[in-house]
Short mmCIF file of C-alpha atoms in Angstrom, two decimals:
data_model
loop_
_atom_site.label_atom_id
_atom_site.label_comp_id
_atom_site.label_asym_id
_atom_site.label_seq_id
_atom_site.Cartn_x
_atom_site.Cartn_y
_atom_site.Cartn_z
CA UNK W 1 0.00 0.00 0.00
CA UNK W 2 1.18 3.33 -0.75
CA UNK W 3 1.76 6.09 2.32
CA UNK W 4 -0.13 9.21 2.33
CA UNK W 5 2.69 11.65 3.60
CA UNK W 6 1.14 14.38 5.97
CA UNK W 7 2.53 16.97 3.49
CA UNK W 8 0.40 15.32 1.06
CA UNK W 9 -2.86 15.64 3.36
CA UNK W 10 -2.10 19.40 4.35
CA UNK W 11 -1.65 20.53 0.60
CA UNK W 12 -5.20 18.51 0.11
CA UNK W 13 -7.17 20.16 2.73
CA UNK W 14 -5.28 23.23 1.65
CA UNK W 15 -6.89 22.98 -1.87
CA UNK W 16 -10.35 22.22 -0.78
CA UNK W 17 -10.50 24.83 1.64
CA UNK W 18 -9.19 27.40 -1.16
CA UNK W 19 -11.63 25.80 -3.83
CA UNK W 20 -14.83 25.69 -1.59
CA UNK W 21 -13.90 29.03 -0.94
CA UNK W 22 -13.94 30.33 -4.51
CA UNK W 23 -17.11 28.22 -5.34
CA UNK W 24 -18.99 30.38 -2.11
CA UNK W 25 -17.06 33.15 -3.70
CA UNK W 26 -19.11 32.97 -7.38
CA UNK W 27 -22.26 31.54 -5.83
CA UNK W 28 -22.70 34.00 -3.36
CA UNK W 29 -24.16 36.81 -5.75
CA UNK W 30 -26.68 34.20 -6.87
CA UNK W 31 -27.22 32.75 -3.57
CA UNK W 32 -28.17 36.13 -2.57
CA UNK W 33 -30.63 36.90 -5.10
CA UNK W 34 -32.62 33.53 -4.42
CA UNK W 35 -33.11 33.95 -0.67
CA UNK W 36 -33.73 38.03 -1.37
CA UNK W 37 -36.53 37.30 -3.54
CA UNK W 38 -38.11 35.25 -0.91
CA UNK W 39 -38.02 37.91 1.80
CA UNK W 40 -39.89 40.64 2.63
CA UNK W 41 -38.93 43.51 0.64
CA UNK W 42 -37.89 45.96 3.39
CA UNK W 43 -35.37 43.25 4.45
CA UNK W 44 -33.81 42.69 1.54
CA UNK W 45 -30.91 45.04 2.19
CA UNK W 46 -31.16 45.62 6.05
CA UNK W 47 -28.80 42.32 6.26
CA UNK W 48 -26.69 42.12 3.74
CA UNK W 49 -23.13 41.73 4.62
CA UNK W 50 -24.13 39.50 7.39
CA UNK W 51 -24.73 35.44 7.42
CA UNK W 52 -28.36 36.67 7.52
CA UNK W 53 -28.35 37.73 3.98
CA UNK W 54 -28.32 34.14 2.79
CA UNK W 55 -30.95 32.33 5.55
CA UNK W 56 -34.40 34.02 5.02
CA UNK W 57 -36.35 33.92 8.60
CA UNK W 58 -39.50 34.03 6.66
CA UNK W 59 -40.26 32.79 3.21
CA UNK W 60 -43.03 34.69 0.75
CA UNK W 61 -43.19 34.38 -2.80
CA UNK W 62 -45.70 38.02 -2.35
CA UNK W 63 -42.33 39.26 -4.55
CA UNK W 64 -42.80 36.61 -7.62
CA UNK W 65 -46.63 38.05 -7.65
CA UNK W 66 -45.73 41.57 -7.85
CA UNK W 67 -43.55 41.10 -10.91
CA UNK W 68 -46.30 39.63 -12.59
CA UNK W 69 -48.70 41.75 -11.70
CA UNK W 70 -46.04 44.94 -12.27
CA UNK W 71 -44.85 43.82 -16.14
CA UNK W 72 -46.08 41.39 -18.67
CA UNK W 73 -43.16 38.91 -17.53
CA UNK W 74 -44.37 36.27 -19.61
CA UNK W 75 -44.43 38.59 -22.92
CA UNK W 76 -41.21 39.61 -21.85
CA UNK W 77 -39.90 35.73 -21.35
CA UNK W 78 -40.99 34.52 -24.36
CA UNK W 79 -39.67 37.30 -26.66
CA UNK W 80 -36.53 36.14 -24.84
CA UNK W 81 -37.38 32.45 -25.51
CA UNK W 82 -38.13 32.70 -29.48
CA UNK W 83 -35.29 34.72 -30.23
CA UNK W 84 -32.49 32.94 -28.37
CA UNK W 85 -33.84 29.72 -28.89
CA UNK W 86 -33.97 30.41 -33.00
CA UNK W 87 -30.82 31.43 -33.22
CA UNK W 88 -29.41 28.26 -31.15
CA UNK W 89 -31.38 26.32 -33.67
CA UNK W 90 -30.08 27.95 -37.02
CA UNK W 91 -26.77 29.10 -35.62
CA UNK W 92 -26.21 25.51 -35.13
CA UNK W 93 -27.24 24.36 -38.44
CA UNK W 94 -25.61 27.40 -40.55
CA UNK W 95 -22.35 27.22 -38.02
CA UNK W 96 -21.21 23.44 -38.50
CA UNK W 97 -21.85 23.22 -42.52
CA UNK W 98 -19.95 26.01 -42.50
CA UNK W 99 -17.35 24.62 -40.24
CA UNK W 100 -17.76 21.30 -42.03
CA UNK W 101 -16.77 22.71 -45.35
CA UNK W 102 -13.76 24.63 -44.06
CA UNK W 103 -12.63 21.21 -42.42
CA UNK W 104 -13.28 18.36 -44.98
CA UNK W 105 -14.14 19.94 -48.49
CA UNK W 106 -11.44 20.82 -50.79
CA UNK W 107 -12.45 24.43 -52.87
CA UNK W 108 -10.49 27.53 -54.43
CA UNK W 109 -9.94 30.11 -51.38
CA UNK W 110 -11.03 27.80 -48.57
CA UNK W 111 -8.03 29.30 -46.34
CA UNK W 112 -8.52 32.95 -47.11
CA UNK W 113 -12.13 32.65 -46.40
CA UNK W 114 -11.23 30.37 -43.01
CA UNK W 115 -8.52 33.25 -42.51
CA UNK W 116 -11.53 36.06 -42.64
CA UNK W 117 -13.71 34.21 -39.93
CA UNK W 118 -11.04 34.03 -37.65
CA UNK W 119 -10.03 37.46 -37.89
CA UNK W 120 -13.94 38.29 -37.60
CA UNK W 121 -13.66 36.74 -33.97
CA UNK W 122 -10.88 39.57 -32.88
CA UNK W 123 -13.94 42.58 -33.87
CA UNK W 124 -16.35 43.36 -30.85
CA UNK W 125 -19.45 43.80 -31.37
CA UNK W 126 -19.72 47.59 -30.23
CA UNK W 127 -17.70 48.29 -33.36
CA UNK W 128 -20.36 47.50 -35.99
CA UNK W 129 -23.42 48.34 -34.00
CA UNK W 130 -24.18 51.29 -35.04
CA UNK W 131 -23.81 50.65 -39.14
CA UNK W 132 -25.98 47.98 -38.31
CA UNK W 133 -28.57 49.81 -36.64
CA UNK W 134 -28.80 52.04 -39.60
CA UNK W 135 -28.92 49.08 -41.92
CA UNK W 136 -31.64 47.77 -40.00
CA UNK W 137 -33.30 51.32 -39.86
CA UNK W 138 -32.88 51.29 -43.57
CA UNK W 139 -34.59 48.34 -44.96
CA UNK W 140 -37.75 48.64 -41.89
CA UNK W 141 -37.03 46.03 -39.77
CA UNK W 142 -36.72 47.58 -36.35
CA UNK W 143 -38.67 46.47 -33.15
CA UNK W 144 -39.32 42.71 -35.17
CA UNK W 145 -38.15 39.49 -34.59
CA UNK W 146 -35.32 39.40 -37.36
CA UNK W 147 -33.68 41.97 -36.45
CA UNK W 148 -32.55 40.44 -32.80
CA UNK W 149 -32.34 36.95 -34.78
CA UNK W 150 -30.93 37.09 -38.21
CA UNK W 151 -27.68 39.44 -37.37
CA UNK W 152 -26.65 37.01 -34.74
CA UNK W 153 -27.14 33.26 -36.52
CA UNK W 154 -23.55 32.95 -38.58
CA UNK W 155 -20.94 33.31 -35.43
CA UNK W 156 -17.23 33.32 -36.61
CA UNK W 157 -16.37 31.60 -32.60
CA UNK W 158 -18.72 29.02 -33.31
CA UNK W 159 -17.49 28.22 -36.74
CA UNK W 160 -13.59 27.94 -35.23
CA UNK W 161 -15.32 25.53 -32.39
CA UNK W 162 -16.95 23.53 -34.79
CA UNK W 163 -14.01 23.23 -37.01
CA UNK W 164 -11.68 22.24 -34.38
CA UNK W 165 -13.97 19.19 -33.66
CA UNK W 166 -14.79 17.91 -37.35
CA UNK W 167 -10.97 18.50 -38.14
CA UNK W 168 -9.99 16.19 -35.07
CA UNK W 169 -12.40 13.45 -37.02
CA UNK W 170 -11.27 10.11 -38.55
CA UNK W 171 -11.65 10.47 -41.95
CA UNK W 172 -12.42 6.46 -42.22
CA UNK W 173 -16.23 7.81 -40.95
CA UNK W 174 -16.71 9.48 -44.23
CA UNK W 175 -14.42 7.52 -46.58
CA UNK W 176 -17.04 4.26 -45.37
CA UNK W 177 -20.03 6.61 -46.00
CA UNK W 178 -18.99 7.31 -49.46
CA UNK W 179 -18.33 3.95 -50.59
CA UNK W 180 -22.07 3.37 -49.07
CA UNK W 181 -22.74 5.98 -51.80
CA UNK W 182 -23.95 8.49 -49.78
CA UNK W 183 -23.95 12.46 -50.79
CA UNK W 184 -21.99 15.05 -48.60
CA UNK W 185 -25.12 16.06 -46.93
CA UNK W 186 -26.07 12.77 -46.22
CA UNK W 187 -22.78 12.07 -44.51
CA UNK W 188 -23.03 15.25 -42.87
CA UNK W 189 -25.96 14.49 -40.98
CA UNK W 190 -26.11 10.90 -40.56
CA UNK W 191 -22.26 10.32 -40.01
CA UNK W 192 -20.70 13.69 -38.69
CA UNK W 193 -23.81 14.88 -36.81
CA UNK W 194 -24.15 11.88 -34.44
CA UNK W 195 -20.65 11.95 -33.56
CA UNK W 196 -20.33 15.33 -32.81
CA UNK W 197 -23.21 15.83 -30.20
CA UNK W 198 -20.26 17.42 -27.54
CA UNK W 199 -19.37 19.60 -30.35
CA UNK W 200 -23.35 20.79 -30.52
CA UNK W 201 -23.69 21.18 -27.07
CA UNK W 202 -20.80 23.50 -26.12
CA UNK W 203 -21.75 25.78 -28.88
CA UNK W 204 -25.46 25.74 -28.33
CA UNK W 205 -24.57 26.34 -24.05
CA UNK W 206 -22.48 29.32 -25.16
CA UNK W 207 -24.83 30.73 -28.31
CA UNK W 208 -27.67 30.70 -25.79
CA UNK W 209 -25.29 32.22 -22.62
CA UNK W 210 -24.65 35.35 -24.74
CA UNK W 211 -27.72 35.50 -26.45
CA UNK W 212 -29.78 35.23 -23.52
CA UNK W 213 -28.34 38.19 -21.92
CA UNK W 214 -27.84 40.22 -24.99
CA UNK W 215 -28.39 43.83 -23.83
CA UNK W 216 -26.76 46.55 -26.09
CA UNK W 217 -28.99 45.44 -29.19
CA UNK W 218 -32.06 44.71 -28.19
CA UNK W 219 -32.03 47.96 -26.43
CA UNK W 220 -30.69 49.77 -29.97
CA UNK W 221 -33.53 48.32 -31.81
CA UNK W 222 -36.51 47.45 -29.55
CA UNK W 223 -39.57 50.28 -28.42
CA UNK W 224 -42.19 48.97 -26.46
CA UNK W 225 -42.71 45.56 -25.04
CA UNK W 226 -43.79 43.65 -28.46
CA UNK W 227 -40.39 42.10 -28.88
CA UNK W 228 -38.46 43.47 -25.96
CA UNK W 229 -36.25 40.56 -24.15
CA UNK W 230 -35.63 40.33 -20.16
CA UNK W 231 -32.31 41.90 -20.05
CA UNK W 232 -33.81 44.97 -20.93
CA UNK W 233 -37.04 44.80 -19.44
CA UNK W 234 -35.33 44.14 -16.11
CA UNK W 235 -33.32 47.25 -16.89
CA UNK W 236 -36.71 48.83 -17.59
CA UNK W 237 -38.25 47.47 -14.45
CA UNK W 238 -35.53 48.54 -12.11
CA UNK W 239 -36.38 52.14 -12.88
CA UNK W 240 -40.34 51.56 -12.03
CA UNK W 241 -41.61 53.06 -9.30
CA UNK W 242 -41.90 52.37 -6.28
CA UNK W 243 -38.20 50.71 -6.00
CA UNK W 244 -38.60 47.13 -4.67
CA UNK W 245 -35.36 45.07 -4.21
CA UNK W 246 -37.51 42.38 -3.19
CA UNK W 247 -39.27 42.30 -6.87
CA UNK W 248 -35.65 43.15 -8.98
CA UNK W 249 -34.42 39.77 -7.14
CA UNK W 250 -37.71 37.74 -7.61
CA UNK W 251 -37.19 39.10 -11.50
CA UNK W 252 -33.69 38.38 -11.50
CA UNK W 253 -34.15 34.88 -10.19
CA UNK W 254 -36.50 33.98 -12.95
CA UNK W 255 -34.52 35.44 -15.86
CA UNK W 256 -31.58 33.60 -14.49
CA UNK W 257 -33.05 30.31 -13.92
CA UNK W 258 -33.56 29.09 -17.65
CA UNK W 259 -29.76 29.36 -18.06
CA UNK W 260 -29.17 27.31 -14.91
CA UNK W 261 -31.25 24.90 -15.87
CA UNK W 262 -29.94 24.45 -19.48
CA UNK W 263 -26.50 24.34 -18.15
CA UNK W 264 -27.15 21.45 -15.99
CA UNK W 265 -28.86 19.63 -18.35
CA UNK W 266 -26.13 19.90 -20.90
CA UNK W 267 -23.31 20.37 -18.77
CA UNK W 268 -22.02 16.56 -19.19
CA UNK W 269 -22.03 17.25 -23.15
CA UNK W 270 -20.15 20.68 -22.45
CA UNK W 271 -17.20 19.39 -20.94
CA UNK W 272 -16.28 16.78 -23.39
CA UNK W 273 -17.06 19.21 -26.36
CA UNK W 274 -14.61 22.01 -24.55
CA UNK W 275 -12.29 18.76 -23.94
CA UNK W 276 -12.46 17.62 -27.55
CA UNK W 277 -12.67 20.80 -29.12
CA UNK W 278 -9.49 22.23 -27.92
CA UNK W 279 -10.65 25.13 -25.86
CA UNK W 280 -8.24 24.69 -22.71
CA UNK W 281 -9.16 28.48 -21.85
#
């Protein structure tokens, strides 16, 4: 049997302590808004920086009521809903053929095109907004659907994630497919697309991460609440009078919540697709 030195044991409950400390550390903020939404809202505050904050004496869900019967949440949620969720779907779709073409497909000025995506990943946002928003303005498509969907589907970070996965692939998978006679799009999507369900699920965590808390657009190109999304009707509802910390964390909780829960569903899938994809961060 091997011996456990004690220096071995110390630097163990050394790490633990430090990592249990950093998990407190980035759980803390949305501890805190979970047990503030369930307390009264004049003692929301009165605690905080105290142990208090995070054990609520009393729990009410009065808080949850009022932002119902404050906003149309559920307007709100499902603007949120159709346009994040529509550009997971075609982002993936558009995203990997185009990733799959870069990797497998021999054609005249593949790598300068490749070359173009990647540089497209080094431009923020914020620097084509604005042309954009006259673009949009332009052709009449403000305060709709497309124009919080369509600018956002092709994603030059998703493309490189994709790529790094199919390029990683056997080509024995597609060589066997061929001989099978199937067409590239056939071996696309019965071959490639089975295989590369960690691939899908990192980019579709991450597509709907950002998307789902897209702010500077939606607030660019929205009026009213027809198509308005949560992060800026929380924005929005923050300013309402009378100010109730009790109803920002109750609204907080349940804009948060559908990332949370789409994380832990996929988060299995997520770690082998950062794994296998390359992205060591």
């Amino acid at each position: 049997m091997l011996e456990i030195k004690p220096e071995q044991i110390l630097s163990k409950i050394i790490t633990y302590v430090i990592l249990t400390f950093l998990a407190f550390l980035f759980i803390a903020p949305i501890l805190f808004m979970i047990v503030g939404s369930l307390k009264p809202d004049d003692l929301v505050l009165v605690e905080s920086g105290t142990i208090k904050a995070f054990i609520p004496e009393k729990i009410s869900f009065n808080n949850y009521q009022n932002v119902f019967a404050r906003v149309n949440f559920i307007r709100y949620f499902l603007n949120s809903f159709v346009i994040t969720s529509m550009i997971v779907i075609i982002g993936l779709l558009v995203n990997s053929m185009a990733a799959y073409a870069f990797a497998r497909m021999q054609w005249k000025g593949r790598d300068i095109l490749f070359a173009g995506v990647l540089a497209l990943m080094i431009i923020p946002f914020e620097a084509i907004a604005v042309p954009l928003f006259f673009q949009i303005t332009i052709i009449g498509l403000r305060n709709t659907y497309i124009a919080q969907i369509v600018p956002f589907i092709a994603n030059a970070f998703s493309i490189y994630l994709f790529y790094t996965f199919f390029i990683d692939l056997p080509k024995e998978l597609e060589e066997a497919a061929k001989v099978d006679g199937a067409s590239t799009l056939q071996t696309f999507f019965k071959i490639i697309v089975p295989v590369a369900k960690p691939a899908f699920a990192t980019v579709a965590i991450l597509t709907f991460l950002t998307q789902w808390g897209s702010f500077l657009w939606p607030v660019m190109i929205t009026v009213g609440e027809k198509v308005r999304p949560l992060p800026v009707a929380i924005a929005e509802f923050q300013t309402l009078p009378p100010l109730q910390w009790g109803d920002i964390m109750a609204f907080g909780v349940m804009m948060v919540a559908p990332v949370l829960i789409i994380f832990l569903i996929f988060q299995k899938w997520f770690v082998k697709g950062v794994a296998s994809s390359g992205v060591k961060g």
